PDB file of C-alpha atoms in Angstrom:
ATOM      1  CA  MET M   1      13.157  27.879  19.549  1.00 42.00           C
ATOM      2  CA  LYS M   2      11.789  24.389  18.863  1.00 43.00           C
ATOM      3  CA  SER M   3      12.435  22.704  15.537  1.00 44.00           C
ATOM      4  CA  ALA M   4       9.558  21.612  13.300  1.00 44.00           C
ATOM      5  CA  ALA M   5      10.231  17.995  14.291  1.00 43.00           C
ATOM      6  CA  GLU M   6       9.978  18.855  17.990  1.00 44.00           C
ATOM      7  CA  GLU M   7       6.704  20.708  17.461  1.00 44.00           C
ATOM      8  CA  ASP M   8       5.285  17.753  15.509  1.00 43.00           C
ATOM      9  CA  SER M   9       6.271  15.437  18.344  1.00 41.00           C
ATOM     10  CA  LEU M  10       4.549  17.639  20.934  1.00 38.00           C
ATOM     11  CA  ASP M  11       1.385  17.908  18.848  1.00 44.00           C
ATOM     12  CA  MET M  12       1.164  14.136  18.443  1.00 41.00           C
ATOM     13  CA  ALA M  13       1.824  13.561  22.129  1.00 41.00           C
ATOM     14  CA  ASN M  14      -1.127  15.807  23.069  1.00 45.00           C
ATOM     15  CA  MET M  15      -3.583  13.919  20.878  1.00 44.00           C
ATOM     16  CA  THR M  16      -5.623  10.960  22.000  1.00 47.00           C
ATOM     17  CA  GLU M  17      -4.860   7.490  20.664  1.00 55.00           C
ATOM     18  CA  MET M  18      -5.705   6.876  17.033  1.00 56.00           C
ATOM     19  CA  PRO M  19      -9.188   5.281  16.987  1.00 57.00           C
ATOM     20  CA  GLU M  20      -9.438   1.697  15.799  1.00 57.00           C
ATOM     21  CA  ASN M  21     -12.271   2.728  13.491  1.00 56.00           C
ATOM     22  CA  PHE M  22     -13.936   5.956  12.485  1.00 57.00           C
ATOM     23  CA  GLU M  23     -17.160   5.372  14.417  1.00 63.00           C
ATOM     24  CA  ILE M  24     -16.571   8.515  16.467  1.00 66.00           C
ATOM     25  CA  THR M  25     -18.331  11.830  16.924  1.00 74.00           C
ATOM     26  CA  SER M  26     -17.886  14.630  14.412  1.00 69.00           C
ATOM     27  CA  GLU M  27     -16.180  16.697  17.101  1.00 75.00           C
ATOM     28  CA  GLN M  28     -13.639  13.953  17.738  1.00 75.00           C
ATOM     29  CA  MET M  29     -13.040  13.598  14.007  1.00 73.00           C
ATOM     30  CA  VAL M  30     -12.419  17.328  13.515  1.00 74.00           C
ATOM     31  CA  LYS M  31     -10.301  17.882  16.609  1.00 75.00           C
ATOM     32  CA  GLU M  32      -8.376  14.641  16.995  1.00 74.00           C
ATOM     33  CA  VAL M  33      -8.237  12.768  13.690  1.00 74.00           C
ATOM     34  CA  MET M  34      -8.276  15.316  10.869  1.00 76.00           C
ATOM     35  CA  PRO M  35      -5.094  17.127  12.025  1.00 76.00           C
ATOM     36  CA  LEU M  36      -3.206  13.857  11.601  1.00 79.00           C
ATOM     37  CA  PHE M  37      -3.896  13.916   7.850  1.00 83.00           C
ATOM     38  CA  HIS M  38      -2.454  17.392   7.262  1.00 84.00           C
ATOM     39  CA  GLY M  39       1.230  16.552   7.420  1.00 78.00           C
ATOM     40  CA  PRO M  40       4.081  17.247   7.414  1.00 89.00           C
ATOM     41  CA  PHE M  41       4.705  14.383   5.032  1.00 91.00           C
ATOM     42  CA  VAL M  42       7.417  11.784   4.548  1.00 93.00           C
ATOM     43  CA  LYS M  43       8.409   9.771   1.501  1.00 94.00           C
ATOM     44  CA  MET M  44       8.287   5.995   1.728  1.00 94.00           C
ATOM     45  CA  ARG M  45      10.213   3.995  -0.867  1.00 96.00           C
ATOM     46  CA  LEU M  46      10.660   0.304  -1.587  1.00 96.00           C
ATOM     47  CA  ARG M  47      14.270  -0.451  -2.435  1.00 95.00           C
ATOM     48  CA  HIS M  48      15.043  -1.858  -5.912  1.00 94.00           C
ATOM     49  CA  THR M  49      11.742  -0.494  -7.265  1.00 95.00           C
ATOM     50  CA  ASP M  50      10.456   2.874  -8.448  1.00 94.00           C
ATOM     51  CA  LEU M  51       7.634   2.812  -5.900  1.00 93.00           C
ATOM     52  CA  GLU M  52       7.267   5.889  -3.719  1.00 94.00           C
ATOM     53  CA  TYR M  53       4.449   6.875  -1.367  1.00 94.00           C
ATOM     54  CA  THR M  54       3.802  10.233   0.279  1.00 93.00           C
ATOM     55  CA  VAL M  55       2.536   9.603   3.800  1.00 94.00           C
ATOM     56  CA  SER M  56       1.384  11.895   6.594  1.00 94.00           C
ATOM     57  CA  LYS M  57       4.062  11.716   9.257  1.00 93.00           C
ATOM     58  CA  PRO M  58       1.708  12.396  12.226  1.00 92.00           C
ATOM     59  CA  LEU M  59      -0.736   9.769  10.963  1.00 93.00           C
ATOM     60  CA  LEU M  60       2.020   7.212  10.422  1.00 94.00           C
ATOM     61  CA  CYS M  61       3.559   7.853  13.833  1.00 93.00           C
ATOM     62  CA  LYS M  62       0.206   7.693  15.594  1.00 92.00           C
ATOM     63  CA  ALA M  63      -0.552   4.309  14.052  1.00 94.00           C
ATOM     64  CA  SER M  64       2.952   2.850  14.312  1.00 95.00           C
ATOM     65  CA  PRO M  65       5.029   2.971  17.526  1.00 94.00           C
ATOM     66  CA  TYR M  66       7.950   1.775  15.388  1.00 95.00           C
ATOM     67  CA  PHE M  67       7.986   4.901  13.219  1.00 94.00           C
ATOM     68  CA  ASP M  68       7.071   7.146  16.137  1.00 92.00           C
ATOM     69  CA  SER M  69      10.190   5.977  17.967  1.00 91.00           C
ATOM     70  CA  MET M  70      12.331   6.155  14.834  1.00 89.00           C
ATOM     71  CA  PHE M  71      11.458   9.775  14.089  1.00 88.00           C
ATOM     72  CA  LYS M  72      11.897  10.836  17.702  1.00 84.00           C
ATOM     73  CA  ASP M  73      15.370   9.307  17.742  1.00 72.00           C
ATOM     74  CA  ASN M  74      16.325  10.883  14.394  1.00 70.00           C
ATOM     75  CA  GLU M  75      15.061  14.457  14.442  1.00 62.00           C
ATOM     76  CA  ILE M  76      16.324  16.266  11.352  1.00 54.00           C
ATOM     77  CA  GLY M  77      14.282  19.442  11.409  1.00 52.00           C
ATOM     78  CA  ASP M  78      12.721  20.617   8.177  1.00 49.00           C
ATOM     79  CA  VAL M  79      14.822  18.412   5.891  1.00 53.00           C
ATOM     80  CA  GLU M  80      12.663  16.089   3.780  1.00 64.00           C
ATOM     81  CA  GLN M  81      12.465  12.717   5.466  1.00 86.00           C
ATOM     82  CA  ILE M  82      12.657   9.564   3.380  1.00 90.00           C
ATOM     83  CA  ILE M  83      11.969   6.015   4.559  1.00 93.00           C
ATOM     84  CA  THR M  84      13.581   3.322   2.431  1.00 94.00           C
ATOM     85  CA  LEU M  85      12.245  -0.180   3.005  1.00 96.00           C
ATOM     86  CA  ASP M  86      14.105  -3.343   2.061  1.00 96.00           C
ATOM     87  CA  PRO M  87      11.929  -6.010   0.418  1.00 97.00           C
ATOM     88  CA  ILE M  88      11.297  -9.106   2.547  1.00 97.00           C
ATOM     89  CA  ASP M  89       9.648 -12.107   0.934  1.00 96.00           C
ATOM     90  CA  GLY M  90       6.206 -12.606   2.430  1.00 96.00           C
ATOM     91  CA  ALA M  91       6.337  -9.432   4.520  1.00 97.00           C
ATOM     92  CA  VAL M  92       7.560  -6.239   2.824  1.00 97.00           C
ATOM     93  CA  SER M  93       6.251  -5.761  -0.706  1.00 96.00           C
ATOM     94  CA  LYS M  94       4.109  -3.433  -2.788  1.00 95.00           C
ATOM     95  CA  ARG M  95       1.025  -5.380  -1.746  1.00 95.00           C
ATOM     96  CA  SER M  96       1.713  -5.317   1.982  1.00 96.00           C
ATOM     97  CA  ILE M  97       2.840  -1.676   2.091  1.00 96.00           C
ATOM     98  CA  GLU M  98      -0.256  -0.493   0.250  1.00 94.00           C
ATOM     99  CA  GLY M  99      -2.465  -2.704   2.410  1.00 94.00           C
ATOM    100  CA  VAL M 100      -1.089  -1.336   5.680  1.00 96.00           C
ATOM    101  CA  LEU M 101      -1.215   2.264   4.434  1.00 94.00           C
ATOM    102  CA  GLN M 102      -4.817   1.722   3.373  1.00 93.00           C
ATOM    103  CA  TRP M 103      -5.581   0.565   6.909  1.00 94.00           C
ATOM    104  CA  ILE M 104      -3.767   3.514   8.491  1.00 93.00           C
ATOM    105  CA  TYR M 105      -5.770   6.005   6.420  1.00 91.00           C
ATOM    106  CA  THR M 106      -9.189   4.334   6.230  1.00 89.00           C
ATOM    107  CA  ARG M 107      -9.315   1.526   8.810  1.00 90.00           C
ATOM    108  CA  GLN M 108     -10.307  -0.799   5.974  1.00 89.00           C
ATOM    109  CA  ILE M 109      -8.566  -3.477   3.927  1.00 88.00           C
ATOM    110  CA  HIS M 110      -9.688  -4.263   0.382  1.00 85.00           C
ATOM    111  CA  CYS M 111      -8.009  -6.945  -1.717  1.00 78.00           C
ATOM    112  CA  GLU M 112      -8.147  -7.221  -5.482  1.00 79.00           C
ATOM    113  CA  ALA M 113     -11.330  -8.949  -6.607  1.00 77.00           C
ATOM    114  CA  SER M 114      -9.324 -11.103  -9.011  1.00 82.00           C
ATOM    115  CA  LEU M 115      -7.340 -12.815  -6.248  1.00 87.00           C
ATOM    116  CA  SER M 116      -7.939 -16.500  -5.657  1.00 90.00           C
ATOM    117  CA  ARG M 117      -8.900 -17.451  -2.125  1.00 90.00           C
ATOM    118  CA  ALA M 118      -5.445 -18.924  -1.534  1.00 92.00           C
ATOM    119  CA  ASP M 119      -3.851 -15.666  -2.697  1.00 94.00           C
ATOM    120  CA  GLU M 120      -6.261 -13.670  -0.552  1.00 94.00           C
ATOM    121  CA  ILE M 121      -5.075 -15.643   2.473  1.00 96.00           C
ATOM    122  CA  ALA M 122      -1.440 -15.100   1.487  1.00 96.00           C
ATOM    123  CA  SER M 123      -2.104 -11.374   1.114  1.00 96.00           C
ATOM    124  CA  ALA M 124      -3.684 -11.138   4.569  1.00 97.00           C
ATOM    125  CA  ILE M 125      -0.731 -12.943   6.157  1.00 98.00           C
ATOM    126  CA  GLU M 126       1.712 -10.676   4.319  1.00 98.00           C
ATOM    127  CA  ILE M 127      -0.063  -7.529   5.510  1.00 97.00           C
ATOM    128  CA  ALA M 128      -0.160  -8.917   9.051  1.00 98.00           C
ATOM    129  CA  ARG M 129       3.592  -9.530   9.009  1.00 98.00           C
ATOM    130  CA  LEU M 130       4.383  -5.991   7.854  1.00 98.00           C
ATOM    131  CA  ALA M 131       1.998  -4.534  10.433  1.00 98.00           C
ATOM    132  CA  ASP M 132       3.754  -6.616  13.074  1.00 98.00           C
ATOM    133  CA  LEU M 133       7.138  -5.246  11.961  1.00 97.00           C
ATOM    134  CA  TRP M 134       5.726  -1.735  12.277  1.00 97.00           C
ATOM    135  CA  ARG M 135       4.203  -2.680  15.662  1.00 97.00           C
ATOM    136  CA  ILE M 136       0.654  -1.960  14.545  1.00 96.00           C
ATOM    137  CA  ALA M 137      -1.691  -4.119  16.608  1.00 89.00           C
ATOM    138  CA  GLY M 138      -5.310  -3.668  17.632  1.00 89.00           C
ATOM    139  CA  ALA M 139      -8.232  -4.212  15.280  1.00 93.00           C
ATOM    140  CA  LEU M 140      -6.085  -4.818  12.190  1.00 96.00           C
ATOM    141  CA  ARG M 141      -5.134  -8.276  13.451  1.00 96.00           C
ATOM    142  CA  ASP M 142      -8.755  -9.278  13.941  1.00 96.00           C
ATOM    143  CA  THR M 143      -9.773  -7.780  10.584  1.00 96.00           C
ATOM    144  CA  LEU M 144      -7.158  -9.827   8.727  1.00 97.00           C
ATOM    145  CA  ALA M 145      -7.990 -12.989  10.686  1.00 97.00           C
ATOM    146  CA  GLU M 146     -11.664 -12.547   9.815  1.00 95.00           C
ATOM    147  CA  ARG M 147     -10.750 -12.145   6.143  1.00 95.00           C
ATOM    148  CA  ILE M 148      -8.839 -15.434   6.229  1.00 95.00           C
ATOM    149  CA  LYS M 149     -11.700 -17.190   8.004  1.00 93.00           C
ATOM    150  CA  LYS M 150     -14.207 -16.019   5.396  1.00 92.00           C
ATOM    151  CA  ALA M 151     -11.927 -17.127   2.557  1.00 92.00           C
ATOM    152  CA  VAL M 152     -11.537 -20.590   4.080  1.00 90.00           C
ATOM    153  CA  LEU M 153     -15.247 -21.045   4.804  1.00 87.00           C
ATOM    154  CA  ALA M 154     -16.158 -19.828   1.310  1.00 86.00           C
ATOM    155  CA  SER M 155     -13.797 -22.384  -0.228  1.00 82.00           C
ATOM    156  CA  ARG M 156     -15.488 -25.303   1.485  1.00 74.00           C
ATOM    157  CA  GLY M 157     -17.947 -27.437  -0.385  1.00 63.00           C
ATOM    158  CA  LYS M 158     -18.975 -31.062  -0.292  1.00 52.00           C
ATOM    159  CA  ALA M 159     -15.335 -31.941  -0.834  1.00 50.00           C
ATOM    160  CA  PHE M 160     -14.523 -30.582   2.618  1.00 53.00           C
ATOM    161  CA  LYS M 161     -16.217 -33.553   4.266  1.00 53.00           C
ATOM    162  CA  LYS M 162     -14.075 -35.923   2.233  1.00 49.00           C
ATOM    163  CA  VAL M 163     -10.874 -33.947   2.836  1.00 47.00           C
ATOM    164  CA  LYS M 164     -10.335 -33.443  -0.883  1.00 42.00           C
ATOM    165  CA  ALA M 165      -9.623 -29.715  -0.748  1.00 50.00           C
ATOM    166  CA  VAL M 166      -6.988 -28.146   1.498  1.00 66.00           C
ATOM    167  CA  ILE M 167      -6.812 -24.384   1.082  1.00 83.00           C
ATOM    168  CA  ILE M 168      -4.205 -23.698   3.792  1.00 90.00           C
ATOM    169  CA  THR M 169      -0.904 -24.299   2.054  1.00 91.00           C
ATOM    170  CA  ARG M 170       2.600 -25.007   3.236  1.00 91.00           C
ATOM    171  CA  GLN M 171       3.586 -21.428   2.375  1.00 94.00           C
ATOM    172  CA  HIS M 172       0.687 -20.028   4.419  1.00 96.00           C
ATOM    173  CA  ILE M 173       1.843 -22.023   7.435  1.00 95.00           C
ATOM    174  CA  PHE M 174       5.486 -21.073   6.998  1.00 95.00           C
ATOM    175  CA  SER M 175       4.720 -17.364   6.594  1.00 96.00           C
ATOM    176  CA  ALA M 176       2.225 -17.159   9.474  1.00 96.00           C
ATOM    177  CA  GLY M 177       4.832 -18.818  11.699  1.00 95.00           C
ATOM    178  CA  TYR M 178       6.796 -15.551  11.716  1.00 96.00           C
ATOM    179  CA  LEU M 179       3.979 -13.864  13.623  1.00 97.00           C
ATOM    180  CA  PRO M 180       3.800 -13.906  17.448  1.00 96.00           C
ATOM    181  CA  GLN M 181       2.276 -17.086  18.831  1.00 92.00           C
ATOM    182  CA  ASP M 182      -0.855 -15.357  20.137  1.00 93.00           C
ATOM    183  CA  HIS M 183      -1.409 -13.361  16.928  1.00 97.00           C
ATOM    184  CA  ALA M 184      -4.974 -13.701  15.616  1.00 97.00           C
ATOM    185  CA  VAL M 185      -3.789 -14.393  12.053  1.00 98.00           C
ATOM    186  CA  ARG M 186      -1.375 -17.133  13.114  1.00 97.00           C
ATOM    187  CA  ARG M 187      -4.102 -18.761  15.209  1.00 96.00           C
ATOM    188  CA  ILE M 188      -6.731 -18.665  12.464  1.00 96.00           C
ATOM    189  CA  VAL M 189      -4.325 -20.326  10.008  1.00 96.00           C
ATOM    190  CA  VAL M 190      -3.802 -23.159  12.498  1.00 94.00           C
ATOM    191  CA  GLN M 191      -7.529 -23.474  13.174  1.00 91.00           C
ATOM    192  CA  ALA M 192      -8.246 -23.606   9.444  1.00 90.00           C
ATOM    193  CA  ALA M 193      -5.752 -26.454   9.046  1.00 89.00           C
ATOM    194  CA  MET M 194      -7.126 -28.433  11.974  1.00 84.00           C
ATOM    195  CA  GLY M 195      -9.953 -30.180  10.117  1.00 77.00           C
ATOM    196  CA  ALA M 196      -7.764 -31.817   7.486  1.00 76.00           C
ATOM    197  CA  PHE M 197      -5.152 -32.671  10.105  1.00 80.00           C
ATOM    198  CA  LEU M 198      -7.657 -34.494  12.321  1.00 76.00           C
ATOM    199  CA  ARG M 199      -9.273 -36.458   9.487  1.00 71.00           C
ATOM    200  CA  THR M 200      -6.090 -37.995   8.144  1.00 68.00           C
ATOM    201  CA  ASP M 201      -3.442 -40.322   9.484  1.00 59.00           C
ATOM    202  CA  GLY M 202      -0.835 -37.588   9.520  1.00 57.00           C
ATOM    203  CA  ASP M 203      -0.569 -37.389   5.740  1.00 66.00           C
ATOM    204  CA  CYS M 204      -2.005 -33.882   5.668  1.00 78.00           C
ATOM    205  CA  TYR M 205       0.458 -31.363   7.128  1.00 84.00           C
ATOM    206  CA  GLY M 206       2.813 -34.087   8.338  1.00 83.00           C
ATOM    207  CA  ARG M 207       5.692 -32.542   6.416  1.00 85.00           C
ATOM    208  CA  GLU M 208       4.871 -29.083   7.750  1.00 88.00           C
ATOM    209  CA  ILE M 209       4.911 -30.361  11.325  1.00 88.00           C
ATOM    210  CA  ARG M 210       8.284 -32.025  10.808  1.00 88.00           C
ATOM    211  CA  GLU M 211       9.849 -29.012   9.113  1.00 87.00           C
ATOM    212  CA  HIS M 212       8.233 -26.385  11.340  1.00 89.00           C
ATOM    213  CA  PRO M 213       7.852 -27.801  14.865  1.00 89.00           C
ATOM    214  CA  SER M 214       6.230 -24.556  15.997  1.00 93.00           C
ATOM    215  CA  PHE M 215       3.262 -25.388  13.734  1.00 93.00           C
ATOM    216  CA  GLY M 216       2.852 -28.721  15.506  1.00 91.00           C
ATOM    217  CA  ALA M 217       2.994 -26.932  18.849  1.00 93.00           C
ATOM    218  CA  ASP M 218       0.349 -24.474  17.642  1.00 93.00           C
ATOM    219  CA  LEU M 219      -1.923 -27.339  16.565  1.00 90.00           C
ATOM    220  CA  LEU M 220      -1.624 -28.981  19.961  1.00 89.00           C
ATOM    221  CA  GLN M 221      -2.308 -25.713  21.733  1.00 91.00           C
ATOM    222  CA  GLU M 222      -5.478 -25.115  19.711  1.00 88.00           C
ATOM    223  CA  LEU M 223      -6.588 -28.739  19.952  1.00 85.00           C
ATOM    224  CA  ARG M 224      -6.020 -29.357  23.664  1.00 84.00           C
ATOM    225  CA  PRO M 225      -8.934 -27.324  25.109  1.00 83.00           C
ATOM    226  CA  ARG M 226     -11.281 -28.651  22.435  1.00 81.00           C
ATOM    227  CA  LEU M 227     -10.565 -32.285  23.269  1.00 78.00           C
ATOM    228  CA  ASN M 228     -12.091 -31.604  26.674  1.00 77.00           C
ATOM    229  CA  GLN M 229     -15.357 -30.812  24.909  1.00 75.00           C
ATOM    230  CA  LEU M 230     -15.770 -33.807  22.605  1.00 74.00           C
ATOM    231  CA  ILE M 231     -19.060 -34.070  20.761  1.00 73.00           C
ATOM    232  CA  ARG M 232     -20.366 -37.633  20.492  1.00 72.00           C
ATOM    233  CA  LYS M 233     -22.690 -38.749  17.700  1.00 69.00           C
ATOM    234  CA  GLY M 234     -23.436 -42.448  18.006  1.00 68.00           C
ATOM    235  CA  GLN M 235     -20.160 -44.302  17.522  1.00 66.00           C
ATOM    236  CA  ARG M 236     -18.375 -41.157  16.455  1.00 72.00           C
ATOM    237  CA  ALA M 237     -16.713 -38.349  18.344  1.00 73.00           C
ATOM    238  CA  GLY M 238     -15.419 -35.009  17.201  1.00 75.00           C
ATOM    239  CA  ILE M 239     -14.993 -31.368  18.037  1.00 78.00           C
ATOM    240  CA  ALA M 240     -16.789 -28.212  17.000  1.00 77.00           C
ATOM    241  CA  ASP M 241     -15.276 -26.523  13.975  1.00 79.00           C
ATOM    242  CA  PRO M 242     -13.074 -23.758  15.451  1.00 82.00           C
ATOM    243  CA  LEU M 243     -13.803 -21.474  12.496  1.00 83.00           C
ATOM    244  CA  ASP M 244     -17.557 -21.160  12.864  1.00 77.00           C
ATOM    245  CA  GLY M 245     -18.431 -23.115  16.008  1.00 74.00           C
ATOM    246  CA  LYS M 246     -21.203 -24.861  14.061  1.00 70.00           C
ATOM    247  CA  GLY M 247     -19.463 -27.445  11.939  1.00 65.00           C
ATOM    248  CA  TYR M 248     -18.381 -30.819  13.247  1.00 63.00           C
ATOM    249  CA  LEU M 249     -14.876 -32.198  12.806  1.00 70.00           C
ATOM    250  CA  CYS M 250     -15.048 -35.961  13.215  1.00 67.00           C
ATOM    251  CA  LEU M 251     -11.854 -37.548  14.483  1.00 64.00           C
ATOM    252  CA  ARG M 252     -10.267 -40.027  12.078  1.00 54.00           C
ATOM    253  CA  PHE M 253     -10.329 -42.981  14.441  1.00 50.00           C
ATOM    254  CA  CYS M 254     -14.111 -42.677  14.828  1.00 48.00           C
ATOM    255  CA  GLU M 255     -15.014 -42.576  11.170  1.00 46.00           C
ATOM    256  CA  SER M 256     -16.792 -45.514   9.625  1.00 45.00           C
ATOM    257  CA  ASN M 257     -15.608 -47.197   6.453  1.00 43.00           C
ATOM    258  CA  GLY M 258     -16.233 -45.241   3.280  1.00 43.00           C
ATOM    259  CA  GLU M 259     -15.995 -41.786   4.873  1.00 44.00           C
TER     260      GLU M 259
END
């Protein structure tokens, strides 16, 4: 006779992949998605806090290959299963856990309205890092990258042309550097920093490049293909803004006096 854990594993194996969004037919929702919400459930706790979340085990395992593998390797029948997470600065926290769980259940991410744009970017990076630890890929990466892009573009004003405001901080760069090199969030952070980097004589982000050589390598990787498509305007030359494809990033050596 199969244990409850073995039956859960078989049920999950027979289901199709968890959809990246809920734009599916009602039949697919009823037959393939709804059963994932019905449990059994596991407890998820954050060490050194009193936080505890009750999470559908099938739903969690379907979204996260990390937990799917963990539960398959540690079958304990009907005994209540508890996941205890150790806090990691910039990756595992109340904010990131709740953000990833929100995505798993709803395929949406909503940040607090009171967050500053810099904090919104930090939150997106933090959620991305936890999702990466749990091996959750797919549309979540692009959703978080798009959130960062919107925050950066919304922060730009007239000061952007004079390089007075730099929203991508040293901490953003350091934290995003933990993500895989081709991760959409890591790339968008680099692209958002590119404008200020190009318009200065190395003053902006110079320290970050020295302390985190991988950031310098990322900048070069993003910049290289764009240098082959220089846009010339009179005596100036620049590249298209990688964030929206519409803006124009003038290279420092082409700028006239007073700009």
